[in-house]
Amino acid sequence: MTTSTDALVLSTVYGSIGHIQLNRPAKLNALNLEMLLELHRVLGDWVEDPKITTVLLTGNGARGFCAGGDIADFHKAVTTNQHADFLNLLSNEFSTDLLISNYPKPLVTMAHGITMGGGIGLASHAPVRLVTADARMGMPEAKIGYTPDVGGSHLLAQMPGHFGEYFAMTAGSFTGADAVYLGFADVVVNDDFAANILDHIDEFNGLNAADMASAIEVLHAAPESYRLELDRGWVDHAFSADTPEEVVVRLGEMVHPHAQQAAELIAQNSPTSVSSAFYAVRAAREADDLRTALDRELRLAGYLMHQPDLAEGIRAQVIDKDRNPAWSPANLHEVNTEALLSLMDPADA
């Protein structure tokens, strides 16, 4: 066994298995530049190491795999004119997500607890995506004046029907038990497997990614949830509309209680972010390419970082925690839709 350790990312080799562990549990393993650079370095080194045949990525701490990017760093960047530095961080993060999606060896991610935003970027693009039933997953960016990134728009676009627009616009979350149905995971595993994954993963070493996922499902799967299938009818009707404004109109015309809840959630979020999320999912569905989605998300990030809602949203949700953001503009009809649409197509950006 050989070990390479720093404060925030641990990388350990057990025979032919390489284990990377996010090691910032007090911050729910929130990602900063140091962590992203180390992740990318280790993953790159292990691609070239013939002794390593399987890579495992987990998060330390019972509360979650990864809560996303470090929001405090984001707030500091947009309030101290460090936009370029933070765009560089995002570019590094997106590069790591792309590396994970194309990893040539079985790369196994084990999502548990809070797995949001940047955590989804690490967990849900991997060749073998495992999750616990009680994990809490989602892309909550519209709550803080931002937009789904880390390839989240691509994943949302691949959800059944129009659940992608639903989760993007509401910034809602779902359980790990729902993640397979929604396309964010391959297998819901039982608690014993998740707690002792280093012991169990050796059983499958030497298999390719597809066979590994299948074997884990046969031997260690926990029940999936299909409750969201019951909501697909009203979700598809409302969120198949041509504009965010029309989505809200359709929700207002429905008597289904879940439709009313969705309308209330959307009303709490940044109108600019709601629109950005809607159009980003639509564009990602049309292109159906992760690299293109990441490039689009980076353009949107560069735009939204200069809008007032991002700093205000982080203030209200994370810093002051008054949960009472003053969005500007305050409604969907006043959003600069033309500016957002110009960022969807690289020919217009």
Tab-separated table of C-alpha atoms in Angstrom:
chain	number	residue	atom	x	y	z
A	1	MET	CA	0.000	0.000	0.000
A	2	THR	CA	1.239	3.471	-0.914
A	3	THR	CA	-0.299	6.702	0.270
A	4	SER	CA	-0.216	10.309	-0.929
A	5	THR	CA	-1.929	12.686	1.459
A	6	ASP	CA	-2.784	16.346	1.714
A	7	ALA	CA	-5.225	18.109	3.992
A	8	LEU	CA	-8.296	18.072	1.763
A	9	VAL	CA	-7.929	15.150	-0.666
A	10	LEU	CA	-6.585	11.733	0.315
A	11	SER	CA	-5.287	9.341	-2.328
A	12	THR	CA	-4.374	5.791	-1.388
A	13	VAL	CA	-3.437	2.764	-3.469
A	14	TYR	CA	-4.462	-0.708	-2.276
A	15	GLY	CA	-2.888	-3.171	-4.681
A	16	SER	CA	-4.587	-2.422	-8.003
A	17	ILE	CA	-7.333	-0.217	-6.513
A	18	GLY	CA	-6.822	3.516	-6.209
A	19	HIS	CA	-8.993	5.284	-3.631
A	20	ILE	CA	-9.559	9.045	-3.657
A	21	GLN	CA	-11.401	10.528	-0.693
A	22	LEU	CA	-12.662	14.096	-0.400
A	23	ASN	CA	-11.537	15.068	3.077
A	24	ARG	CA	-13.294	18.242	4.133
A	25	PRO	CA	-16.184	16.812	6.167
A	26	ALA	CA	-16.751	19.924	8.299
A	27	LYS	CA	-17.664	21.760	5.059
A	28	LEU	CA	-19.544	18.795	3.562
A	29	ASN	CA	-16.515	18.309	1.306
A	30	ALA	CA	-17.238	21.583	-0.513
A	31	LEU	CA	-14.770	21.971	-3.361
A	32	ASN	CA	-12.124	24.679	-3.607
A	33	LEU	CA	-9.363	25.186	-6.158
A	34	GLU	CA	-6.805	23.235	-4.143
A	35	MET	CA	-9.069	20.191	-4.032
A	36	LEU	CA	-9.940	20.390	-7.724
A	37	LEU	CA	-6.318	20.604	-8.808
A	38	GLU	CA	-5.382	17.642	-6.616
A	39	LEU	CA	-8.290	15.578	-7.894
A	40	HIS	CA	-7.323	16.260	-11.474
A	41	ARG	CA	-3.663	15.474	-10.799
A	42	VAL	CA	-4.357	12.140	-9.120
A	43	LEU	CA	-6.926	11.037	-11.681
A	44	GLY	CA	-4.531	11.927	-14.475
A	45	ASP	CA	-1.625	10.083	-12.850
A	46	TRP	CA	-3.713	6.961	-12.317
A	47	VAL	CA	-4.819	6.856	-15.945
A	48	GLU	CA	-1.158	6.353	-16.811
A	49	ASP	CA	-0.408	3.858	-14.009
A	50	PRO	CA	-0.803	0.302	-15.358
A	51	LYS	CA	-0.822	-1.146	-11.843
A	52	ILE	CA	-4.145	0.573	-11.045
A	53	THR	CA	-7.155	-1.093	-12.667
A	54	THR	CA	-10.043	0.416	-10.643
A	55	VAL	CA	-10.476	3.875	-9.112
A	56	LEU	CA	-12.892	4.635	-6.254
A	57	LEU	CA	-14.030	8.168	-5.340
A	58	THR	CA	-15.783	8.755	-1.992
A	59	GLY	CA	-16.444	11.580	0.431
A	60	ASN	CA	-15.402	11.559	4.077
A	61	GLY	CA	-18.017	12.140	6.769
A	62	ALA	CA	-21.512	10.819	7.391
A	63	ARG	CA	-23.286	13.989	6.262
A	64	GLY	CA	-22.485	13.895	2.598
A	65	PHE	CA	-20.332	13.065	-0.421
A	66	CYS	CA	-19.957	16.679	-1.599
A	67	ALA	CA	-22.210	19.712	-1.160
A	68	GLY	CA	-20.787	21.389	-4.269
A	69	GLY	CA	-18.408	24.275	-4.733
A	70	ASP	CA	-17.338	26.486	-1.863
A	71	ILE	CA	-20.053	29.157	-1.813
A	72	ALA	CA	-17.997	31.489	0.376
A	73	ASP	CA	-15.278	31.544	-2.291
A	74	PHE	CA	-17.889	32.283	-4.937
A	75	HIS	CA	-19.324	35.196	-2.943
A	76	LYS	CA	-15.875	36.653	-2.342
A	77	ALA	CA	-15.070	36.470	-6.053
A	78	VAL	CA	-18.199	38.292	-7.222
A	79	THR	CA	-18.000	40.977	-4.527
A	80	THR	CA	-14.270	41.756	-4.856
A	81	ASN	CA	-13.972	41.831	-8.640
A	82	GLN	CA	-12.213	38.466	-8.872
A	83	HIS	CA	-14.484	37.179	-11.598
A	84	ALA	CA	-11.661	36.016	-13.854
A	85	ASP	CA	-10.052	34.003	-11.063
A	86	PHE	CA	-13.289	32.248	-10.290
A	87	LEU	CA	-13.981	31.518	-13.938
A	88	ASN	CA	-10.559	29.886	-13.984
A	89	LEU	CA	-11.615	27.735	-11.012
A	90	LEU	CA	-14.807	26.748	-12.807
A	91	SER	CA	-12.837	25.898	-15.931
A	92	ASN	CA	-10.605	23.610	-13.873
A	93	GLU	CA	-13.641	22.011	-12.254
A	94	PHE	CA	-15.370	21.411	-15.582
A	95	SER	CA	-12.167	19.896	-16.964
A	96	THR	CA	-12.136	17.422	-14.071
A	97	ASP	CA	-15.793	16.544	-14.670
A	98	LEU	CA	-15.015	15.871	-18.330
A	99	LEU	CA	-12.027	13.699	-17.381
A	100	ILE	CA	-14.276	11.678	-15.072
A	101	SER	CA	-16.883	11.208	-17.810
A	102	ASN	CA	-14.239	9.871	-20.230
A	103	TYR	CA	-12.205	7.902	-17.711
A	104	PRO	CA	-10.698	4.869	-19.456
A	105	LYS	CA	-10.732	2.661	-16.345
A	106	PRO	CA	-13.660	1.697	-14.119
A	107	LEU	CA	-14.066	4.816	-11.959
A	108	VAL	CA	-16.571	4.144	-9.194
A	109	THR	CA	-18.249	7.009	-7.344
A	110	MET	CA	-20.134	6.427	-4.105
A	111	ALA	CA	-22.619	9.255	-3.449
A	112	HIS	CA	-24.198	9.492	-0.015
A	113	GLY	CA	-25.890	12.164	2.064
A	114	ILE	CA	-25.732	15.659	0.614
A	115	THR	CA	-24.615	15.463	-3.030
A	116	MET	CA	-25.371	18.734	-4.752
A	117	GLY	CA	-24.032	20.961	-7.542
A	118	GLY	CA	-20.318	20.273	-7.885
A	119	GLY	CA	-20.826	16.987	-6.057
A	120	ILE	CA	-23.118	15.903	-8.882
A	121	GLY	CA	-20.367	16.832	-11.338
A	122	LEU	CA	-18.040	14.360	-9.661
A	123	ALA	CA	-20.553	11.609	-8.871
A	124	SER	CA	-22.932	11.488	-11.821
A	125	HIS	CA	-20.589	11.580	-14.826
A	126	ALA	CA	-18.497	8.579	-13.756
A	127	PRO	CA	-18.426	5.207	-15.532
A	128	VAL	CA	-19.877	3.463	-12.418
A	129	ARG	CA	-22.240	5.646	-10.352
A	130	LEU	CA	-23.368	4.253	-7.001
A	131	VAL	CA	-25.667	5.985	-4.523
A	132	THR	CA	-27.328	5.284	-1.180
A	133	ALA	CA	-31.126	5.389	-1.017
A	134	ASP	CA	-31.171	8.249	1.486
A	135	ALA	CA	-28.762	10.509	-0.408
A	136	ARG	CA	-30.086	13.993	-1.168
A	137	MET	CA	-29.208	15.094	-4.683
A	138	GLY	CA	-29.972	18.071	-6.897
A	139	MET	CA	-28.894	21.192	-8.741
A	140	PRO	CA	-30.006	24.030	-6.411
A	141	GLU	CA	-28.346	26.922	-8.246
A	142	ALA	CA	-31.513	28.919	-9.018
A	143	LYS	CA	-31.873	29.519	-5.275
A	144	ILE	CA	-28.698	31.622	-5.243
A	145	GLY	CA	-28.925	33.476	-8.539
A	146	TYR	CA	-26.752	31.044	-10.494
A	147	THR	CA	-27.410	28.304	-13.076
A	148	PRO	CA	-26.860	24.521	-13.206
A	149	ASP	CA	-23.233	23.852	-14.119
A	150	VAL	CA	-20.640	21.000	-13.919
A	151	GLY	CA	-22.554	19.368	-16.766
A	152	GLY	CA	-25.731	19.489	-14.705
A	153	SER	CA	-27.715	20.901	-17.607
A	154	HIS	CA	-26.681	17.855	-19.678
A	155	LEU	CA	-27.776	15.434	-16.946
A	156	LEU	CA	-31.030	17.317	-16.375
A	157	ALA	CA	-31.758	17.251	-20.102
A	158	GLN	CA	-31.442	13.460	-20.093
A	159	MET	CA	-34.028	12.991	-17.334
A	160	PRO	CA	-37.304	11.333	-18.381
A	161	GLY	CA	-39.756	13.707	-20.027
A	162	HIS	CA	-39.430	17.250	-18.719
A	163	PHE	CA	-38.233	16.485	-15.205
A	164	GLY	CA	-35.039	18.321	-16.184
A	165	GLU	CA	-36.820	21.661	-16.499
A	166	TYR	CA	-38.766	20.883	-13.319
A	167	PHE	CA	-35.707	20.287	-11.162
A	168	ALA	CA	-33.697	23.090	-12.785
A	169	MET	CA	-36.382	25.764	-12.349
A	170	THR	CA	-37.545	24.729	-8.863
A	171	ALA	CA	-33.998	23.968	-7.638
A	172	GLY	CA	-35.610	20.961	-5.993
A	173	SER	CA	-33.825	17.868	-4.736
A	174	PHE	CA	-34.465	14.148	-4.964
A	175	THR	CA	-33.390	11.064	-3.050
A	176	GLY	CA	-30.773	8.553	-4.027
A	177	ALA	CA	-33.600	6.054	-4.435
A	178	ASP	CA	-34.920	8.275	-7.265
A	179	ALA	CA	-31.501	8.830	-8.846
A	180	VAL	CA	-31.476	5.783	-11.133
A	181	TYR	CA	-34.883	6.629	-12.611
A	182	LEU	CA	-33.696	10.198	-13.196
A	183	GLY	CA	-30.377	9.109	-14.753
A	184	PHE	CA	-28.059	10.466	-12.048
A	185	ALA	CA	-26.876	7.030	-10.833
A	186	ASP	CA	-26.565	3.451	-12.027
A	187	VAL	CA	-27.208	1.482	-8.832
A	188	VAL	CA	-28.778	2.197	-5.445
A	189	VAL	CA	-26.660	0.139	-3.040
A	190	ASN	CA	-27.491	-1.165	0.414
A	191	ASP	CA	-26.042	0.446	3.514
A	192	ASP	CA	-23.589	-2.357	4.267
A	193	PHE	CA	-22.035	-2.093	0.837
A	194	ALA	CA	-21.766	1.708	1.114
A	195	ALA	CA	-20.228	1.585	4.586
A	196	ASN	CA	-17.674	-1.064	3.619
A	197	ILE	CA	-17.161	-0.277	-0.032
A	198	LEU	CA	-13.379	-0.670	0.073
A	199	ASP	CA	-13.806	-4.255	1.249
A	200	HIS	CA	-16.530	-4.988	-1.290
A	201	ILE	CA	-15.085	-3.343	-4.392
A	202	ASP	CA	-12.270	-5.866	-4.562
A	203	GLU	CA	-14.873	-8.507	-5.532
A	204	PHE	CA	-15.367	-6.731	-8.835
A	205	ASN	CA	-11.826	-5.660	-9.641
A	206	GLY	CA	-10.900	-6.607	-13.199
A	207	LEU	CA	-14.391	-6.161	-14.643
A	208	ASN	CA	-15.137	-3.405	-17.118
A	209	ALA	CA	-17.380	-0.560	-15.976
A	210	ALA	CA	-20.636	-1.914	-17.397
A	211	ASP	CA	-20.109	-5.413	-16.010
A	212	MET	CA	-19.050	-3.994	-12.659
A	213	ALA	CA	-22.237	-1.936	-12.346
A	214	SER	CA	-24.348	-4.942	-13.314
A	215	ALA	CA	-22.628	-7.241	-10.825
A	216	ILE	CA	-22.934	-4.738	-7.989
A	217	GLU	CA	-26.631	-4.357	-8.772
A	218	VAL	CA	-27.198	-8.118	-8.637
A	219	LEU	CA	-25.340	-8.617	-5.350
A	220	HIS	CA	-25.739	-5.383	-3.390
A	221	ALA	CA	-28.650	-3.337	-4.717
A	222	ALA	CA	-31.227	-1.637	-2.521
A	223	PRO	CA	-34.754	-0.843	-3.751
A	224	GLU	CA	-35.193	2.056	-6.148
A	225	SER	CA	-38.075	4.497	-5.944
A	226	TYR	CA	-40.580	4.980	-8.742
A	227	ARG	CA	-42.749	7.589	-7.005
A	228	LEU	CA	-41.769	10.296	-9.489
A	229	GLU	CA	-43.383	8.339	-12.308
A	230	LEU	CA	-46.720	9.279	-10.747
A	231	ASP	CA	-45.892	12.965	-11.306
A	232	ARG	CA	-44.744	12.688	-14.873
A	233	GLY	CA	-48.102	13.592	-16.420
A	234	TRP	CA	-48.478	17.019	-14.872
A	235	VAL	CA	-44.722	17.699	-14.991
A	236	ASP	CA	-44.565	17.021	-18.720
A	237	HIS	CA	-47.656	19.133	-19.388
A	238	ALA	CA	-46.398	22.176	-17.479
A	239	PHE	CA	-42.684	22.044	-18.212
A	240	SER	CA	-42.989	21.262	-21.925
A	241	ALA	CA	-44.099	24.861	-22.487
A	242	ASP	CA	-42.030	27.026	-24.814
A	243	THR	CA	-40.992	29.639	-22.237
A	244	PRO	CA	-40.461	29.850	-18.473
A	245	GLU	CA	-43.341	32.302	-18.264
A	246	GLU	CA	-45.684	29.826	-19.937
A	247	VAL	CA	-44.545	27.087	-17.542
A	248	VAL	CA	-45.644	29.249	-14.616
A	249	VAL	CA	-48.977	30.006	-16.307
A	250	ARG	CA	-49.655	26.303	-16.824
A	251	LEU	CA	-48.746	25.482	-13.224
A	252	GLY	CA	-51.161	28.174	-12.047
A	253	GLU	CA	-53.972	26.563	-14.005
A	254	MET	CA	-53.471	23.149	-12.400
A	255	VAL	CA	-55.213	21.814	-9.314
A	256	HIS	CA	-52.607	19.130	-8.578
A	257	PRO	CA	-51.028	20.041	-5.203
A	258	HIS	CA	-47.539	19.203	-6.430
A	259	ALA	CA	-47.996	21.645	-9.309
A	260	GLN	CA	-48.852	24.393	-6.845
A	261	GLN	CA	-45.787	23.516	-4.784
A	262	ALA	CA	-43.624	23.735	-7.910
A	263	ALA	CA	-45.011	27.186	-8.711
A	264	GLU	CA	-44.232	28.353	-5.179
A	265	LEU	CA	-40.659	27.062	-5.390
A	266	ILE	CA	-40.068	28.797	-8.716
A	267	ALA	CA	-41.439	32.051	-7.319
A	268	GLN	CA	-38.817	31.965	-4.545
A	269	ASN	CA	-35.902	31.640	-6.970
A	270	SER	CA	-34.042	34.227	-9.022
A	271	PRO	CA	-36.088	34.926	-12.173
A	272	THR	CA	-32.899	35.335	-14.193
A	273	SER	CA	-31.610	31.991	-12.903
A	274	VAL	CA	-34.933	30.261	-13.546
A	275	SER	CA	-34.825	31.451	-17.153
A	276	SER	CA	-31.168	30.543	-17.563
A	277	ALA	CA	-31.794	27.048	-16.186
A	278	PHE	CA	-34.798	26.492	-18.448
A	279	TYR	CA	-33.045	27.513	-21.657
A	280	ALA	CA	-29.800	25.726	-20.699
A	281	VAL	CA	-31.657	22.436	-20.263
A	282	ARG	CA	-33.418	22.920	-23.594
A	283	ALA	CA	-30.123	23.671	-25.356
A	284	ALA	CA	-28.410	20.704	-23.697
A	285	ARG	CA	-31.191	18.374	-24.773
A	286	GLU	CA	-30.880	19.520	-28.368
A	287	ALA	CA	-27.071	19.212	-28.469
A	288	ASP	CA	-26.857	16.065	-26.283
A	289	ASP	CA	-23.129	16.500	-25.670
A	290	LEU	CA	-21.426	16.989	-22.298
A	291	ARG	CA	-18.513	19.042	-23.623
A	292	THR	CA	-20.879	21.443	-25.379
A	293	ALA	CA	-22.982	21.738	-22.213
A	294	LEU	CA	-19.929	22.549	-20.103
A	295	ASP	CA	-18.823	25.243	-22.558
A	296	ARG	CA	-22.320	26.747	-22.493
A	297	GLU	CA	-22.429	26.664	-18.705
A	298	LEU	CA	-19.113	28.496	-18.515
A	299	ARG	CA	-20.466	31.245	-20.750
A	300	LEU	CA	-23.563	31.532	-18.576
A	301	ALA	CA	-21.420	31.638	-15.435
A	302	GLY	CA	-19.403	34.510	-16.874
A	303	TYR	CA	-22.619	36.421	-17.517
A	304	LEU	CA	-24.387	35.671	-14.219
A	305	MET	CA	-21.332	36.537	-12.130
A	306	HIS	CA	-21.826	40.150	-13.239
A	307	GLN	CA	-25.546	40.222	-12.402
A	308	PRO	CA	-26.774	41.374	-8.969
A	309	ASP	CA	-28.701	38.202	-8.122
A	310	LEU	CA	-25.686	35.969	-7.497
A	311	ALA	CA	-24.181	37.997	-4.651
A	312	GLU	CA	-27.657	38.689	-3.275
A	313	GLY	CA	-28.696	35.056	-3.431
A	314	ILE	CA	-25.588	33.825	-1.622
A	315	ARG	CA	-26.057	36.550	0.987
A	316	ALA	CA	-29.668	35.589	1.645
A	317	GLN	CA	-29.231	31.796	1.560
A	318	VAL	CA	-25.745	31.255	2.980
A	319	ILE	CA	-24.298	34.329	4.720
A	320	ASP	CA	-27.127	36.173	6.472
A	321	LYS	CA	-29.524	33.220	6.039
A	322	ASP	CA	-32.580	35.463	6.112
A	323	ARG	CA	-33.953	33.511	3.105
A	324	ASN	CA	-35.356	36.781	1.766
A	325	PRO	CA	-33.391	37.744	-1.354
A	326	ALA	CA	-34.265	40.888	-3.269
A	327	TRP	CA	-34.042	39.695	-6.859
A	328	SER	CA	-33.334	42.101	-9.706
A	329	PRO	CA	-35.302	41.828	-11.901
A	330	ALA	CA	-38.072	40.611	-9.637
A	331	ASN	CA	-40.143	38.695	-12.190
A	332	LEU	CA	-39.714	36.535	-15.275
A	333	HIS	CA	-41.217	39.072	-17.672
A	334	GLU	CA	-38.381	41.532	-16.982
A	335	VAL	CA	-35.521	39.052	-17.460
A	336	ASN	CA	-33.098	39.868	-20.278
A	337	THR	CA	-34.007	36.759	-22.222
A	338	GLU	CA	-32.204	37.949	-25.337
A	339	ALA	CA	-28.893	38.073	-23.457
A	340	LEU	CA	-29.405	34.572	-22.081
A	341	LEU	CA	-30.373	33.118	-25.449
A	342	SER	CA	-27.297	34.656	-27.059
A	343	LEU	CA	-25.152	32.528	-24.735
A	344	MET	CA	-26.809	29.226	-25.590
A	345	ASP	CA	-25.246	28.901	-29.039
A	346	PRO	CA	-21.445	29.324	-29.375
A	347	ALA	CA	-21.990	31.050	-32.717
A	348	ASP	CA	-23.810	33.822	-30.867
A	349	ALA	CA	-21.615	34.001	-27.759
